[in-house]
Amino acid sequence: MLPFVRVALLSSAALLAVPAHAAPDPLADPATDPAVADAAEGDGNAIVVTARRRVEDVQEVPVAISVLSAEKIDATGAFNIQRVTQLQPTVQFYSQNPRNTFINIRGIGAPFGLTNDGFEQGVGIYIDDVYYNRIASATLDFVDVDSIVTLRGPQGTLYGKNTTAGAINITTRAPSFELEGKAEVSLGNIGFKQGKASISGPLSENLAARISVTGTHRRGTVFNTTTNSYIQSQDNVGVRGALLWKPNSDIAVTLSGDWNLQDPICCAFSYGGYGKTQRSLARQYPALVTAAQVLFPNFTPANAGPFTYTTDTDAALSARNEHGGLSLRAVWDADDSNTLTSITAWRYWDWGPANDRDYTGFPVYTKVNNPTKQNQYTQEFRFNHQGNGFDFVAGLFGFHQQIRTSGIQQTGRAASKWLLNPSDALSNNPDVLNNVVAINDIRLDNTSLAAYAKLNWEVTDRFVVSPGIRVNYDKKDGLYDSVVTGTASDGTRQVVSAVPGSPYYTDRWTAAQRGIQASQYYAPKLSAWNLSYDLNLRYEVADDVNLYATYARSFKTAGINLNGVPADSTGAAIPSTFTIKPEKVDHFESGIKTQFWDRRATFNISGFWTEIENFQASVSNGQLGTVRGYLANADKVRSRGVEADLSVRPSDRFSAYVSGAYTDASFTKFCDAPPPPELAGGSSTGIVVTGKCSYTGKIGAAGQPGSVSPPFVDVSGAVLPGVSKWAASWGAEYNLPSALFDQDGQFYLGYDASYRSRWSSNPSPSIYTWVDGYALHNFRAGFRTDKFDAFVWVRNAFKKDYIDLYLSGTGGNTGLIAAYAGDPQTWGGTIKFAF
């Protein structure tokens, strides 16, 4: 059986066991370390990983785990994280652009729908054991990846940064002391071009090097009728280099560096539909378009739907995403039982966007851009000890991050009609809100320190107990300073204070401008300690049959709001909204992992139950007199479900796999959630808030214009956004030994598919933004030898129309639904060489 097929199928919860071989380097590269080869010797079916900072068979890892090899990644065209998630049913990936990107596992991980620098991710991204704090810095093409390991469930007693939903550990190929290289070229429709190359070898007896490059280009998939050009293109380039110094058999020092650039014409949404809100009809999308066309008579909206792959974006677009860094990893095997590891890293991230945030061809917002620069520094020390009947790892982790954002928001000539009440005569004057500018200065200094330890104790030959603990300290200092300037006024004055004799006057233009965009300043800060711990119990019922159970108490670090917060009646920011409480997670999991049919078949099944208090979520908090979105805490969330994986290999010619997941992720208690668009935008007349989650007064019916909107809604029992109840992936490959051009090899045919049921794309479930379920089917066929591979491929073979993301409430509850359509059918060919 081909190794990459085997790797891809081992993707469920594993059991805790200690391999019988001597302890190898706990951070060894499985492709180059002799200890890894020793671990697998005698069983050609064994797949070894270092997910627990020790080398062991993937079937013996005590967490739910998925493993993808470089071969599987290349064969399926999964050259970035978004493509990888199609192979893993319980991982969800959503992106409006590289910065506004998040990854969830089992429906939890990051708040849905808001960009905010002040909170942590629930899913940790690691590349060569270096933690990447922002998902945006891990969205580029993979460069010479050796494997991707996804661990589901809370991590923290083994990994540098504490995460509550899981971790994705990407390992690149290490420098080799034997000369080797590879190159590949792919061409496809829509102007797709991709090239990859790497070379590695010795520079001296003790020094080896590797350098790898990759580049991807594809014409955009969406046609912009305003500019007569394509957008949503791909334009990526990356380079990675590494030096490995091994002065003796006990010491290995690796210096790595990388640089990556993503510079597409991107990103914009298409017209996805119209759904009535509580606003008056004169302030909803159809009426606004009609009114705006008086100012712009030659403009016709591109509203034929997302699957025409058209848009009418009028603002400039850019999604320049650059990142890179250096890392130094030193491993010292002090003796046969003790290993010391140090990982020092610096990374930078430079984000240069240009967006159209009204999602129309009218100049409502001409700029909504937040260019961001980040520097992060990490240091990790680990000590591994292999004892008689036990082993443990203990570590220290330090992290410091600086983020500086210099943003701008600017309105245009259509803003008056779009944003002001039509009962106000100023709404008919395009100059009132034209060129109202907010200059935003956003800063974050984020420090995290931790100590952690994990013990594996063999109580008997078949029973292993593994407790773990982590102590964490976090400190965040932030700044949000938004200064708003407007255009000249018409000179008409009005009193804005009811105090007799008050000098506080303003003109009507300024009042209208500040009602849409007002200056705001606040400087939130916090510091906190927390304690995480877990316990794994494993029992080997029989050879290749393992049972396990896990309990974990974990925390997601407290956060601060750095995207603006609600203001009181005087315009001052409300202090209670500055910070976000930490999430408290209780996680239970159990499962069985089996191999049978002379290890030609693997079947794994696990069940999980996760409860989270103070879940960090998107809210609007109408009881504070505002409809501004920001982050706060939902009382309680629960995610529970079952995951199963089956792989079979009846012969060396054929293999197949299927992985499935049922996930029930919902708000257990969230009584002050933001109203969905069909209940938003109306007057609050008659509504009296009597408590955090209670009010009196009758609200309007859903989608009935001119009715009364609630300040918040109770979504207790409703599904979490972004997660499908059912998800699956499956595939097969058949190969036939043959010869081509006097070269022995095999012809092969491969098939991979994925399915997910419908899911909600709004923070509170809305009747307008349910994404229909869909299945995607991919095929590949070619001929390969051990040094050559040529194949053709087709993705989304049956031309399925599907939605990646809906957005609602755009431009102030106008009823416009924006949509991001998934990729259409793509096809092409790839040629690979290796030596």
PDB file of C-alpha atoms in Angstrom, residues 392-555:
ATOM      1  CA  PHE A 392       7.688  12.631  31.284  1.00  0.00           C
ATOM      2  CA  VAL A 393       8.165  15.973  29.580  1.00  0.00           C
ATOM      3  CA  ALA A 394       8.398  19.335  31.358  1.00  0.00           C
ATOM      4  CA  GLY A 395       8.675  22.709  29.700  1.00  0.00           C
ATOM      5  CA  LEU A 396       8.743  26.484  29.935  1.00  0.00           C
ATOM      6  CA  PHE A 397       7.183  28.703  27.273  1.00  0.00           C
ATOM      7  CA  GLY A 398       7.429  32.451  26.729  1.00  0.00           C
ATOM      8  CA  PHE A 399       5.604  34.510  24.115  1.00  0.00           C
ATOM      9  CA  HIS A 400       5.578  38.234  23.359  1.00  0.00           C
ATOM     10  CA  GLN A 401       3.658  39.925  20.574  1.00  0.00           C
ATOM     11  CA  GLN A 402       3.451  43.508  19.344  1.00  0.00           C
ATOM     12  CA  ILE A 403       0.689  44.527  16.936  1.00  0.00           C
ATOM     13  CA  ARG A 404       0.379  47.988  15.424  1.00  0.00           C
ATOM     14  CA  THR A 405      -2.580  48.818  13.187  1.00  0.00           C
ATOM     15  CA  SER A 406      -3.011  52.171  11.409  1.00  0.00           C
ATOM     16  CA  GLY A 407      -6.486  52.010   9.932  1.00  0.00           C
ATOM     17  CA  ILE A 408      -8.809  54.242   7.971  1.00  0.00           C
ATOM     18  CA  GLN A 409     -12.543  54.324   7.307  1.00  0.00           C
ATOM     19  CA  GLN A 410     -13.892  56.790   4.767  1.00  0.00           C
ATOM     20  CA  THR A 411     -17.394  57.351   3.420  1.00  0.00           C
ATOM     21  CA  GLY A 412     -18.296  58.494  -0.088  1.00  0.00           C
ATOM     22  CA  ARG A 413     -20.994  60.333  -2.019  1.00  0.00           C
ATOM     23  CA  ALA A 414     -23.599  57.577  -1.675  1.00  0.00           C
ATOM     24  CA  ALA A 415     -23.255  57.420   2.111  1.00  0.00           C
ATOM     25  CA  SER A 416     -25.831  60.128   2.908  1.00  0.00           C
ATOM     26  CA  LYS A 417     -28.595  58.312   1.083  1.00  0.00           C
ATOM     27  CA  TRP A 418     -27.456  54.917   2.337  1.00  0.00           C
ATOM     28  CA  LEU A 419     -26.844  55.665   6.012  1.00  0.00           C
ATOM     29  CA  LEU A 420     -29.064  58.626   7.004  1.00  0.00           C
ATOM     30  CA  ASN A 421     -32.777  58.396   7.697  1.00  0.00           C
ATOM     31  CA  PRO A 422     -34.703  59.510   4.584  1.00  0.00           C
ATOM     32  CA  SER A 423     -36.919  61.650   6.840  1.00  0.00           C
ATOM     33  CA  ASP A 424     -33.851  63.849   7.310  1.00  0.00           C
ATOM     34  CA  ALA A 425     -33.429  66.216   4.350  1.00  0.00           C
ATOM     35  CA  LEU A 426     -29.659  65.821   4.665  1.00  0.00           C
ATOM     36  CA  SER A 427     -29.983  62.283   3.296  1.00  0.00           C
ATOM     37  CA  ASN A 428     -30.586  63.846  -0.135  1.00  0.00           C
ATOM     38  CA  ASN A 429     -27.332  65.797  -0.037  1.00  0.00           C
ATOM     39  CA  PRO A 430     -24.358  63.589  -1.075  1.00  0.00           C
ATOM     40  CA  ASP A 431     -21.877  66.090   0.360  1.00  0.00           C
ATOM     41  CA  VAL A 432     -22.984  65.607   3.984  1.00  0.00           C
ATOM     42  CA  LEU A 433     -21.225  62.290   4.551  1.00  0.00           C
ATOM     43  CA  ASN A 434     -18.798  62.453   1.689  1.00  0.00           C
ATOM     44  CA  ASN A 435     -15.205  62.206   2.893  1.00  0.00           C
ATOM     45  CA  VAL A 436     -15.962  61.628   6.566  1.00  0.00           C
ATOM     46  CA  VAL A 437     -12.743  59.952   7.685  1.00  0.00           C
ATOM     47  CA  ALA A 438     -11.842  57.923  10.773  1.00  0.00           C
ATOM     48  CA  ILE A 439      -8.122  57.403  11.393  1.00  0.00           C
ATOM     49  CA  ASN A 440      -7.589  54.439  13.718  1.00  0.00           C
ATOM     50  CA  ASP A 441      -4.540  53.776  15.857  1.00  0.00           C
ATOM     51  CA  ILE A 442      -4.789  50.259  17.316  1.00  0.00           C
ATOM     52  CA  ARG A 443      -2.030  48.741  19.460  1.00  0.00           C
ATOM     53  CA  LEU A 444      -1.510  45.512  21.377  1.00  0.00           C
ATOM     54  CA  ASP A 445       1.339  44.293  23.551  1.00  0.00           C
ATOM     55  CA  ASN A 446       0.673  40.691  24.520  1.00  0.00           C
ATOM     56  CA  THR A 447       2.842  38.609  26.859  1.00  0.00           C
ATOM     57  CA  SER A 448       2.273  34.985  27.858  1.00  0.00           C
ATOM     58  CA  LEU A 449       4.382  32.800  30.172  1.00  0.00           C
ATOM     59  CA  ALA A 450       3.756  29.164  31.055  1.00  0.00           C
ATOM     60  CA  ALA A 451       5.159  26.069  32.743  1.00  0.00           C
ATOM     61  CA  TYR A 452       3.803  22.640  31.838  1.00  0.00           C
ATOM     62  CA  ALA A 453       4.447  18.937  32.457  1.00  0.00           C
ATOM     63  CA  LYS A 454       3.094  15.581  31.272  1.00  0.00           C
ATOM     64  CA  LEU A 455       3.704  12.139  32.827  1.00  0.00           C
ATOM     65  CA  ASN A 456       3.144   8.718  31.224  1.00  0.00           C
ATOM     66  CA  TRP A 457       3.085   5.991  33.897  1.00  0.00           C
ATOM     67  CA  GLU A 458       2.818   2.296  32.979  1.00  0.00           C
ATOM     68  CA  VAL A 459       0.806   0.901  35.870  1.00  0.00           C
ATOM     69  CA  THR A 460       0.857  -2.492  34.127  1.00  0.00           C
ATOM     70  CA  ASP A 461       1.924  -3.692  30.688  1.00  0.00           C
ATOM     71  CA  ARG A 462      -1.573  -2.858  29.448  1.00  0.00           C
ATOM     72  CA  PHE A 463      -2.708   0.040  31.635  1.00  0.00           C
ATOM     73  CA  VAL A 464      -1.186   3.530  31.366  1.00  0.00           C
ATOM     74  CA  VAL A 465      -2.087   6.660  33.324  1.00  0.00           C
ATOM     75  CA  SER A 466      -1.052  10.075  31.960  1.00  0.00           C
ATOM     76  CA  PRO A 467      -1.711  13.221  34.007  1.00  0.00           C
ATOM     77  CA  GLY A 468      -0.672  16.675  32.797  1.00  0.00           C
ATOM     78  CA  ILE A 469      -0.644  20.200  34.209  1.00  0.00           C
ATOM     79  CA  ARG A 470      -0.035  23.760  32.985  1.00  0.00           C
ATOM     80  CA  VAL A 471       0.287  27.088  34.794  1.00  0.00           C
ATOM     81  CA  ASN A 472      -0.245  30.120  32.560  1.00  0.00           C
ATOM     82  CA  TYR A 473       0.181  33.880  32.975  1.00  0.00           C
ATOM     83  CA  ASP A 474      -1.101  36.387  30.411  1.00  0.00           C
ATOM     84  CA  LYS A 475      -0.788  40.152  30.207  1.00  0.00           C
ATOM     85  CA  LYS A 476      -2.366  42.353  27.522  1.00  0.00           C
ATOM     86  CA  ASP A 477      -2.003  46.120  27.054  1.00  0.00           C
ATOM     87  CA  GLY A 478      -4.082  47.675  24.291  1.00  0.00           C
ATOM     88  CA  LEU A 479      -5.003  50.993  22.740  1.00  0.00           C
ATOM     89  CA  TYR A 480      -7.886  51.997  20.504  1.00  0.00           C
ATOM     90  CA  ASP A 481      -7.812  55.591  19.271  1.00  0.00           C
ATOM     91  CA  SER A 482     -10.169  56.569  16.459  1.00  0.00           C
ATOM     92  CA  VAL A 483     -10.160  60.223  15.380  1.00  0.00           C
ATOM     93  CA  VAL A 484     -13.001  61.267  13.075  1.00  0.00           C
ATOM     94  CA  THR A 485     -12.886  64.306  10.819  1.00  0.00           C
ATOM     95  CA  GLY A 486     -15.643  65.534   8.508  1.00  0.00           C
ATOM     96  CA  THR A 487     -16.341  67.904   5.686  1.00  0.00           C
ATOM     97  CA  ALA A 488     -17.313  71.573   5.965  1.00  0.00           C
ATOM     98  CA  SER A 489     -20.875  72.300   7.107  1.00  0.00           C
ATOM     99  CA  ASP A 490     -23.730  74.318   5.632  1.00  0.00           C
ATOM    100  CA  GLY A 491     -23.563  76.726   8.584  1.00  0.00           C
ATOM    101  CA  THR A 492     -26.932  75.719  10.054  1.00  0.00           C
ATOM    102  CA  ARG A 493     -26.615  75.493  13.824  1.00  0.00           C
ATOM    103  CA  GLN A 494     -28.561  73.375  16.263  1.00  0.00           C
ATOM    104  CA  VAL A 495     -28.411  72.882  20.029  1.00  0.00           C
ATOM    105  CA  VAL A 496     -27.250  69.428  21.102  1.00  0.00           C
ATOM    106  CA  SER A 497     -27.537  69.974  24.860  1.00  0.00           C
ATOM    107  CA  ALA A 498     -30.754  70.482  26.800  1.00  0.00           C
ATOM    108  CA  VAL A 499     -28.978  72.337  29.614  1.00  0.00           C
ATOM    109  CA  PRO A 500     -30.134  75.993  29.605  1.00  0.00           C
ATOM    110  CA  GLY A 501     -27.365  78.334  28.585  1.00  0.00           C
ATOM    111  CA  SER A 502     -25.128  75.454  27.522  1.00  0.00           C
ATOM    112  CA  PRO A 503     -22.412  76.492  25.034  1.00  0.00           C
ATOM    113  CA  TYR A 504     -22.503  73.072  23.379  1.00  0.00           C
ATOM    114  CA  TYR A 505     -23.719  73.701  19.878  1.00  0.00           C
ATOM    115  CA  THR A 506     -22.917  72.030  16.606  1.00  0.00           C
ATOM    116  CA  ASP A 507     -24.084  72.313  13.059  1.00  0.00           C
ATOM    117  CA  ARG A 508     -26.493  69.797  11.528  1.00  0.00           C
ATOM    118  CA  TRP A 509     -23.880  68.331   9.215  1.00  0.00           C
ATOM    119  CA  THR A 510     -21.503  67.563  12.050  1.00  0.00           C
ATOM    120  CA  ALA A 511     -24.317  66.018  14.099  1.00  0.00           C
ATOM    121  CA  ALA A 512     -25.230  63.783  11.184  1.00  0.00           C
ATOM    122  CA  GLN A 513     -21.609  62.799  10.633  1.00  0.00           C
ATOM    123  CA  ARG A 514     -21.004  61.960  14.290  1.00  0.00           C
ATOM    124  CA  GLY A 515     -24.191  59.901  14.332  1.00  0.00           C
ATOM    125  CA  ILE A 516     -22.594  57.655  11.735  1.00  0.00           C
ATOM    126  CA  GLN A 517     -18.977  57.722  12.879  1.00  0.00           C
ATOM    127  CA  ALA A 518     -17.683  59.201  16.130  1.00  0.00           C
ATOM    128  CA  SER A 519     -14.228  59.481  17.654  1.00  0.00           C
ATOM    129  CA  GLN A 520     -13.407  57.040  20.416  1.00  0.00           C
ATOM    130  CA  TYR A 521     -10.462  56.462  22.711  1.00  0.00           C
ATOM    131  CA  TYR A 522      -9.777  53.833  25.358  1.00  0.00           C
ATOM    132  CA  ALA A 523      -6.755  51.861  26.597  1.00  0.00           C
ATOM    133  CA  PRO A 524      -7.780  48.417  27.936  1.00  0.00           C
ATOM    134  CA  LYS A 525      -5.409  46.180  29.832  1.00  0.00           C
ATOM    135  CA  LEU A 526      -5.563  42.955  31.812  1.00  0.00           C
ATOM    136  CA  SER A 527      -3.407  40.307  33.439  1.00  0.00           C
ATOM    137  CA  ALA A 528      -4.436  36.902  34.741  1.00  0.00           C
ATOM    138  CA  TRP A 529      -3.229  33.490  35.901  1.00  0.00           C
ATOM    139  CA  ASN A 530      -4.941  30.208  35.111  1.00  0.00           C
ATOM    140  CA  LEU A 531      -4.389  26.510  35.672  1.00  0.00           C
ATOM    141  CA  SER A 532      -5.021  23.763  33.122  1.00  0.00           C
ATOM    142  CA  TYR A 533      -4.785  20.023  33.644  1.00  0.00           C
ATOM    143  CA  ASP A 534      -5.755  16.755  32.010  1.00  0.00           C
ATOM    144  CA  LEU A 535      -5.821  13.019  32.641  1.00  0.00           C
ATOM    145  CA  ASN A 536      -5.613  10.172  30.117  1.00  0.00           C
ATOM    146  CA  LEU A 537      -6.424   6.565  30.962  1.00  0.00           C
ATOM    147  CA  ARG A 538      -5.542   3.855  28.473  1.00  0.00           C
ATOM    148  CA  TYR A 539      -6.164   0.117  28.544  1.00  0.00           C
ATOM    149  CA  GLU A 540      -4.948  -2.341  25.927  1.00  0.00           C
ATOM    150  CA  VAL A 541      -7.742  -4.893  25.694  1.00  0.00           C
ATOM    151  CA  ALA A 542      -5.812  -7.033  23.215  1.00  0.00           C
ATOM    152  CA  ASP A 543      -3.104  -6.620  20.629  1.00  0.00           C
ATOM    153  CA  ASP A 544      -4.142  -3.756  18.320  1.00  0.00           C
ATOM    154  CA  VAL A 545      -7.259  -3.009  20.404  1.00  0.00           C
ATOM    155  CA  ASN A 546      -7.004  -0.003  22.727  1.00  0.00           C
ATOM    156  CA  LEU A 547      -9.549   1.778  24.885  1.00  0.00           C
ATOM    157  CA  TYR A 548      -9.007   5.235  26.308  1.00  0.00           C
ATOM    158  CA  ALA A 549     -10.699   7.990  28.267  1.00  0.00           C
ATOM    159  CA  THR A 550      -9.677  11.615  28.680  1.00  0.00           C
ATOM    160  CA  TYR A 551     -10.684  14.515  30.890  1.00  0.00           C
ATOM    161  CA  ALA A 552      -9.214  17.981  30.376  1.00  0.00           C
ATOM    162  CA  ARG A 553      -9.796  21.300  32.124  1.00  0.00           C
ATOM    163  CA  SER A 554      -8.522  24.086  29.907  1.00  0.00           C
ATOM    164  CA  PHE A 555      -8.715  27.861  29.566  1.00  0.00           C
TER     165      PHE A 555
END
